[in-house]
Amino acid sequence: PNPDYAIKDLSYELKIYDASGAILKTIEGKSFIYGGEIKYVAEPAINLSGSVAVRAEYEIKNLVWIKAENFAKTNLAVQSQGATILGDNIQVIGRVLNQDTATFPGVKIIAVISDDAGNQMGVSETQIEDLLHGESRNFVIIHPNMQGVNIGATQIFVYAARP
């Protein structure tokens, strides 16, 4: 944790390989990290066209560090969260509240699914568009059910870049 500095601009690259070492897919993206924040970056539902992935490499590139005081963390809160098993899926529901002074054009909500031992088993996400100051909005995240999952250990993370 680094409470004094933030990363306003972070580029990443995810490469997924098959058993022979061939690259099945390369995904590039951008993100940010507020000072002192633990950040999850999710790339759910990656289509590998029937191929089987055996290894992945995640590389962080082109970090732009700034003082945390110049990139204030958002004031977003998750309310009334919960997870249930519905047939073959895990449904994570909740409500996100914008307690900030800004309107956020995109709010990403990530659910991390774990087992009884606390091992992370999966991740899914959803996004809310144009969350106004003072607004509260419901969200639903669907993830395939897995054997050994502990839905009570589901963690929810909310991320939005300050406009």
PDB file of C-alpha atoms in Angstrom, residues 57 84 131 161:
ATOM      1  CA  GLU A  57       1.006 -13.375 -18.204  1.00  0.00           C
ATOM      2  CA  THR A  84     -27.269 -16.259  -3.965  1.00  0.00           C
ATOM      3  CA  LEU A 131     -23.993   7.789 -11.842  1.00  0.00           C
ATOM      4  CA  ALA A 161     -12.055   7.389 -12.310  1.00  0.00           C
TER       5      ALA A 161
END
